[in-house]
Structures are given as structure tokens and as C-alpha cells.
């Protein structure tokens, strides 16, 4: 059995963490041979609740769980961690856009960037889940200059999973048989869920999703808006934001980053290098593949006029969010 790795989850007393911690501790993320030592960070008033979570983790009797450290101190929480799930942040309520959380949440990611810079392993892989996830990830990276910026990512995997599931239901195939759906841009209502490269297996043969569905108006209309607005639809129904599916997506993202994707494409928010004419130095979601722990943007895709407009609109929003976040962080 390998040596345990240290993994931090922030917002550990919250609802996403409640599903996520079991997935990490049971081996679903880092593999069935990799023990984990969990660091659980939350704010001081939540330490009582966190104690209950620690009791429940013990009561799960999980063979891969090497230890648990609950704390309200970010530097203690980030000490020597190899993976960081940054979940802790305020969720939006009905009627809000995710960027309405910016002023409240971005300071958390400034402080946590500074603490990661001091305490974490320099090869730590950071996944930001707390909203607005892309801009929070950018700020976190800016305040952790000793950690490579490639190690900071934002979660758009939930959007990818939603898009894949919508297409599978429309075509009438299992979700695993739909591939190469892309989420471009921001985890917000400007994101572009793009099915133009997607393929599905129907009757044993792989075909293009556009050909199978044969309904351009749907693929550019209802499909896109359903995925863009799915988070709001869950909030309207549950009166709380998505948690089960968010935890599953966070597990998928980190597992693929650690263990690789082979030839699968997955969407991750990463610091843009300007690929596909997107703005540089914002955290933009691209299709990537992962080999040996390193992600690489899928190259050479054709961008239609429609896609160009969508990529530009979500990029413009990210540039605006970045400016707003930098202004907030000045104080
Ligand atoms: N990227 C995505 O796809 C996605 C999906 C779902 C939710 N989210 C976001 O994830 C975040 C968490 O959602 P939730 O439903 O778990 O919320 P929640 O309110 O249930 O839990 C958040 C937890 O974070 C803690 N917290 C607050 N400030 C903290 C800090 N400075 N350090 C450590 N912990 C802190 C809170 O005390 C609370 O326990 C929200 O911002 C939500 O919008 C993102
Ligand atoms: O929509 C939200 O505010 C929560 C989350 O980002 C989601 O996509 O479900």
C-alpha cells in the first residue's frame, strides 16, 4: 500500500463536503490503493458541526482513511497537502447570479491562496468549487505565486456532466455512450455547452451527435439554455444549491487530473493561454486531456461563427469579473 497523501477539503461542514468526503475517503478519487489523510477546514463557528462529520467519517470504518484533521486555521489545513478541494464559500440563493457572490467570496480565495503558498506542497493540485469558481481560482493562483498557475483549476465538470446527461436522454442511450461534449468559458449562465464535436454510440456504431439529433435549433437553443440554467433550476426546486451532483463532479475532476483521461476529453477551468482566441490570464473552461498529472488543451477544433460569439461573450464576462475581483482584493 502507498504512503497516505494529505488532501484538504474546505467548507468541510457544508453540504457539498457532506457527499464529497465519503467519495474521497472511500477511494473513488485517488484510487483503491491510495490511503488519504483528510484535512477539514471550516470557519470557527462551524467546529461543532465539523466534529459530527469527523465522528461520521470514523463510523464509516473506511480502510483507506489514514487520519482526519479538523481545523479552522487555513495554514494548518493546507500543510503539505497534495490535493485541495476549495469548496468553502457562500452559495447563491434563488434569483441571484453566481457573480453576485463575488464580493462576499473572493476574499476567502485571496486568503487561501496566501495560505496555500506558505504551507502546501508546490505540486498541489487545486480545484476551486466555491462560486464564482473561475474568478475565485484566478485570485487564489495570483496570491500563491510559488505554485505553478497550471495547478489551479475551476470546476465546470458539473456542467459537462449535465450536458452529457441531457444529450443521452434526448438520444435515448446510456450517459457513458455520449462523449466529447465541451463546456467553454465561465461556470455561469454565459457558459457555452457545445455539442458540435460530440459523438454517441448508437446500435454499436459511433456517430456525430449533430447528425443523430438532426435539430440545430435544439442544439443551439434549448440544449444550451437548459445546461446554462440547470444550477438555478436545482435551487428553485431544492431551495438549496446542488450538492450531490457537485460533489460527484468534483470527484470526477480530481480523479481525472490525478489518474489521467487517456483519449477522453473533459472540461476544466484553467488559466487561459489565449487558445481559441480567448482572453489570456482568466480562468476559462476548455476541453482538455490529462496525462501523468498534466492537463493539455485539445487543439485544432473548428470554431463556427455561432461558437465564436458564444466563446467571446463568456470570455468578456470573465474579463469583467477579474477586474471586479482585483478591485475587491485591493482593500
Ligand atoms: N462550481 C460548481 O459547479 C459548483 C456547484 C455547486 C456549488 N458550488 C458552490 O460551492 C460553494 C459551497 O456550496 P455548499 O452548498 O457546500 O455551501 P454550504 O453553505 O452548505 O457550505 C459552505 C461551507 O463553507 C464554509 N465556509 C465559509 N467560509 C469559509 C472559509 N473562509 N473557510 C472555510 N470554510 C468556509 C461554511 O461555514 C460552510 O460550512 C458555494 O459557493 C456554491 O455556490 C459550485
Ligand atoms: O448554480 C449554483 O449557484 C450552484 C452551482 O454552481 C451549480 O451549478 O449548481
XYZ file of C-alpha atoms and ligand atoms in Angstrom:
384
model
C 0.000 0.000 0.000
C 1.277 3.517 -0.870
C 2.075 6.194 1.745
C -1.024 8.337 2.551
C -1.409 11.651 0.721
C -2.806 14.695 2.507
C -5.979 16.089 0.963
C -7.799 19.203 2.135
C -11.494 19.963 1.758
C -12.615 23.466 2.698
C -16.204 24.183 3.670
C -15.959 20.749 5.246
C -19.056 21.230 7.415
C -21.183 22.235 4.398
C -23.495 20.343 2.108
C -21.181 19.560 -0.827
C -18.485 18.313 1.542
C -21.001 16.004 3.184
C -21.168 13.980 -0.067
C -17.603 14.620 -1.212
C -15.763 13.425 1.891
C -17.125 9.902 1.584
C -16.108 9.714 -2.071
C -12.536 10.798 -1.301
C -12.181 8.559 1.754
C -13.627 5.513 0.001
C -11.050 5.547 -2.823
C -13.277 6.857 -5.629
C -10.957 9.798 -6.337
C -7.346 8.729 -5.785
C -7.826 5.033 -6.425
C -8.320 1.910 -4.326
C -4.613 1.605 -3.397
C -4.075 5.200 -2.198
C -4.670 5.957 1.513
C -5.655 9.556 2.314
C -5.183 11.784 5.351
C -8.067 14.262 5.280
C -7.646 17.882 6.396
C -11.027 19.513 7.026
C -11.191 23.311 7.041
C -14.190 25.366 8.064
C -14.742 28.593 9.993
C -14.558 28.682 13.807
C -18.371 28.788 14.441
C -18.725 25.526 12.458
C -16.257 23.482 14.537
C -19.081 21.823 16.489
C -20.784 20.651 13.292
C -17.428 19.552 11.911
C -16.919 17.389 14.995
C -20.043 15.481 13.963
C -18.663 14.989 10.440
C -15.419 13.640 11.933
C -17.435 11.195 14.059
C -19.334 10.004 10.988
C -16.137 9.514 8.988
C -14.793 7.335 11.813
C -18.072 5.426 11.891
C -17.738 4.626 8.170
C -14.726 2.385 9.077
C -13.008 3.121 5.777
C -9.774 1.169 5.191
C -8.162 3.943 3.096
C -8.745 6.724 5.625
C -5.394 7.187 7.368
C -6.411 10.137 9.578
C -8.552 13.277 9.879
C -7.521 16.792 10.933
C -10.399 19.218 11.579
C -9.306 22.853 11.863
C -10.295 26.499 11.432
C -6.717 27.540 10.628
C -6.004 27.725 6.849
C -2.227 27.273 7.194
C -2.693 24.162 9.318
C -5.292 22.883 6.859
C -3.033 23.382 3.822
C 0.166 21.996 5.389
C 1.787 19.526 2.949
C -1.415 18.852 1.004
C -1.146 17.207 -2.432
C -4.748 17.977 -3.398
C -7.062 20.810 -2.387
C -10.816 20.926 -2.889
C -11.723 24.576 -2.230
C -15.459 24.307 -1.621
C -15.952 26.671 1.341
C -17.834 29.779 0.200
C -21.333 31.185 0.317
C -23.807 29.561 -2.125
C -26.269 31.694 -4.119
C -29.979 31.868 -3.314
C -32.899 31.906 -5.721
C -32.844 34.950 -8.037
C -29.076 35.559 -7.744
C -26.410 35.087 -10.441
C -23.223 33.348 -9.307
C -21.229 36.540 -9.862
C -23.402 38.243 -7.224
C -21.305 36.212 -4.753
C -18.062 37.744 -5.942
C -17.638 40.484 -3.348
C -18.515 38.108 -0.495
C -16.429 35.138 -1.607
C -13.364 36.394 -3.423
C -11.576 37.495 -0.233
C -11.744 33.892 1.004
C -9.743 32.835 -2.056
C -7.187 35.610 -1.607
C -6.582 34.449 1.979
C -6.489 30.784 0.983
C -4.093 31.487 -1.908
C -1.721 33.099 0.582
C -2.031 30.154 2.973
C -1.526 27.591 0.180
C 1.573 29.489 -0.926
C 3.060 29.175 2.572
C 2.008 25.687 3.547
C 1.058 23.384 0.654
C 3.273 21.151 -1.469
C 4.468 23.075 -4.538
C 2.886 20.435 -6.773
C -0.515 20.669 -5.047
C -3.467 20.281 -7.410
C -6.141 22.848 -6.535
C -9.781 22.551 -7.593
C -11.978 25.574 -6.866
C -15.668 24.738 -6.465
C -16.863 27.797 -4.470
C -18.579 30.354 -6.703
C -17.858 32.311 -8.791
C -15.474 29.394 -9.304
C -13.427 30.598 -12.306
C -12.610 34.008 -10.873
C -12.005 32.624 -7.378
C -9.481 30.178 -8.890
C -7.719 33.031 -10.676
C -7.457 35.074 -7.480
C -6.259 32.067 -5.493
C -3.488 31.477 -8.038
C -2.463 35.170 -8.032
C -1.938 35.055 -4.254
C 0.041 31.792 -4.437
C 2.868 32.809 -6.778
C 5.222 29.993 -5.698
C 2.795 27.345 -7.010
C 2.592 26.943 -10.820
C -0.568 28.518 -12.246
C -1.311 25.268 -14.118
C -2.066 23.782 -10.686
C -5.161 25.974 -10.186
C -8.394 24.870 -11.830
C -12.092 25.674 -11.555
C -14.938 23.200 -11.734
C -17.033 23.063 -14.906
C -17.313 19.284 -14.743
C -20.810 19.540 -13.298
C -21.839 21.454 -16.432
C -20.192 18.792 -18.596
C -21.990 16.013 -16.734
C -25.283 17.902 -17.088
C -24.728 18.407 -20.830
C -23.800 14.759 -21.377
C -26.850 13.627 -19.470
C -29.205 15.923 -21.444
C -27.886 14.582 -24.754
C -28.018 10.959 -23.619
C -31.669 11.378 -22.616
C -32.514 13.119 -25.903
C -30.883 10.369 -27.979
C -32.015 7.526 -25.705
C -28.581 5.995 -24.935
C -26.705 5.452 -21.647
C -24.785 8.528 -20.499
C -21.444 6.703 -20.895
C -22.102 6.431 -24.637
C -22.044 10.217 -25.163
C -18.548 11.723 -25.459
C -16.704 14.903 -26.404
C -19.270 17.414 -25.159
C -17.407 20.633 -24.288
C -18.046 23.398 -21.762
C -16.340 26.625 -22.815
C -15.767 29.653 -20.594
C -17.290 30.602 -17.281
C -19.269 28.447 -14.822
C -22.129 30.929 -15.191
C -25.161 31.498 -17.364
C -22.840 32.690 -20.183
C -21.053 29.313 -20.420
C -21.172 27.591 -23.808
C -22.170 23.916 -23.700
C -21.013 22.808 -27.152
C -22.258 19.579 -28.743
C -20.735 20.236 -32.173
C -17.858 17.773 -31.617
C -19.884 15.326 -29.534
C -20.289 11.713 -30.581
C -22.594 8.958 -29.352
C -22.658 5.212 -29.708
C -25.941 4.113 -31.243
C -26.529 0.497 -32.244
C -22.837 -0.310 -31.704
C -21.588 2.428 -34.082
C -20.129 5.829 -33.170
C -21.881 8.764 -34.861
C -21.916 12.533 -34.564
C -24.490 13.844 -32.093
C -25.444 16.644 -34.519
C -26.309 14.031 -37.175
C -28.214 11.791 -34.754
C -30.291 14.601 -33.245
C -30.597 16.484 -36.545
C -32.100 19.555 -34.883
C -29.807 22.578 -34.995
C -32.372 24.785 -33.247
C -32.362 22.432 -30.240
C -28.570 22.121 -30.077
C -28.077 25.905 -30.273
C -31.161 26.730 -28.206
C -32.888 24.605 -25.548
C -29.866 22.349 -25.000
C -27.599 25.324 -24.305
C -30.012 27.207 -22.047
C -31.013 24.090 -20.068
C -27.385 23.474 -19.123
C -26.666 27.168 -18.505
C -29.629 27.415 -16.145
C -29.513 23.982 -14.502
C -27.946 25.271 -11.269
C -30.777 27.805 -10.911
C -33.374 25.105 -11.637
C -31.965 22.923 -8.845
C -32.013 25.888 -6.441
C -35.621 26.681 -7.371
C -36.622 23.070 -6.646
C -34.476 22.316 -3.579
C -34.213 25.816 -2.131
C -30.536 24.938 -1.773
C -27.850 24.685 -4.407
C -26.761 21.400 -5.968
C -24.640 19.308 -3.651
C -24.807 15.595 -4.529
C -24.067 16.254 -8.210
C -21.498 18.933 -7.359
C -19.594 16.508 -5.117
C -19.703 13.838 -7.836
C -18.342 16.327 -10.384
C -15.551 17.416 -8.015
C -14.570 13.754 -7.604
C -14.627 13.222 -11.379
C -12.461 16.316 -11.956
C -9.785 15.437 -9.380
C -9.748 11.721 -10.298
C -9.155 12.519 -13.961
C -6.453 15.064 -13.055
C -4.597 12.563 -10.839
C -5.204 9.339 -12.735
C -5.490 10.611 -16.361
C -8.123 10.647 -19.085
C -6.463 8.611 -21.876
C -8.294 9.815 -25.009
C -11.400 11.180 -23.184
C -11.971 14.925 -23.331
C -13.005 16.590 -20.072
C -13.794 20.244 -19.390
C -11.751 22.121 -16.797
C -11.441 25.821 -15.994
C -7.725 26.575 -16.436
C -5.664 29.756 -16.736
C -6.082 30.684 -20.391
C -3.037 30.902 -22.673
C -5.190 32.598 -25.321
C -6.095 29.312 -27.078
C -9.048 29.607 -29.479
C -8.829 33.419 -29.337
C -9.940 33.528 -25.689
C -8.715 36.247 -23.309
C -5.420 35.366 -21.624
C -4.995 35.257 -17.852
C -8.568 34.464 -16.914
C -9.676 31.003 -15.773
C -11.563 29.746 -18.835
C -13.079 26.293 -19.306
C -11.580 24.308 -22.215
C -11.689 20.695 -23.354
C -8.537 19.026 -22.030
C -6.897 15.624 -21.847
C -4.701 14.633 -18.898
C -1.508 12.546 -18.971
C 0.838 11.990 -15.987
C -0.975 14.609 -13.900
C -0.675 17.379 -16.547
C -3.643 18.740 -18.471
C -3.395 19.838 -22.108
C -5.978 21.802 -24.076
C -7.404 19.840 -27.022
C -6.108 21.607 -30.127
C -7.304 22.083 -33.680
C -11.083 22.220 -33.210
C -13.135 24.205 -35.725
C -14.941 27.187 -34.213
C -18.114 28.138 -36.122
C -19.448 31.715 -36.258
C -22.066 30.770 -33.651
C -19.427 29.248 -31.371
C -17.195 32.327 -31.830
C -19.944 34.584 -30.498
C -20.546 32.272 -27.540
C -16.823 31.948 -26.694
C -16.391 35.729 -26.870
C -19.429 36.507 -24.687
C -18.336 34.234 -21.845
C -14.730 35.494 -22.179
C -15.927 39.095 -21.886
C -17.764 38.250 -18.667
C -14.612 36.648 -17.229
C -12.533 39.740 -18.010
C -15.133 41.899 -16.230
C -15.277 39.555 -13.229
C -11.483 39.558 -12.995
C -11.381 43.356 -12.814
C -14.101 43.416 -10.160
C -12.278 40.762 -8.123
C -8.948 42.598 -8.316
C -10.721 45.751 -7.083
C -12.227 43.854 -4.131
C -8.825 42.340 -3.261
C -7.142 45.771 -3.133
C -8.866 46.519 0.212
N -18.572 25.005 -9.463
C -19.707 24.353 -9.300
O -20.144 23.636 -10.213
C -20.497 24.434 -8.018
C -21.563 23.555 -7.821
C -22.308 23.634 -6.645
C -21.977 24.591 -5.684
N -20.938 25.424 -5.896
C -20.534 26.410 -4.881
O -19.852 25.731 -3.817
C -19.916 26.531 -2.633
C -20.298 25.673 -1.424
O -21.608 25.188 -1.566
P -22.317 24.365 -0.391
O -23.662 24.005 -0.912
O -21.419 23.299 0.137
O -22.480 25.532 0.696
P -22.746 25.391 2.270
O -23.211 26.736 2.727
O -23.551 24.189 2.586
O -21.291 25.124 2.824
C -20.271 26.071 2.731
C -19.340 25.856 3.905
O -18.228 26.718 3.712
C -17.878 27.227 4.977
N -17.038 28.407 4.834
C -17.409 29.690 4.664
N -16.330 30.491 4.643
C -15.251 29.690 4.789
C -13.849 29.924 4.848
N -13.338 31.156 4.775
N -13.031 28.861 5.008
C -13.524 27.615 5.111
N -14.844 27.329 5.075
C -15.693 28.354 4.910
C -19.211 27.477 5.659
O -19.084 27.627 7.065
C -19.979 26.230 5.262
O -19.782 25.170 6.184
C -20.895 27.663 -2.953
O -20.167 28.830 -3.309
C -21.650 27.132 -4.158
O -22.204 28.170 -4.939
C -20.190 25.360 -7.043
O -25.900 27.319 -9.508
C -25.369 27.467 -8.401
O -25.354 28.546 -7.795
C -24.711 26.287 -7.741
C -23.786 25.603 -8.672
O -22.847 26.480 -9.222
C -24.489 24.818 -9.744
O -24.143 24.944 -10.910
O -25.399 24.033 -9.393
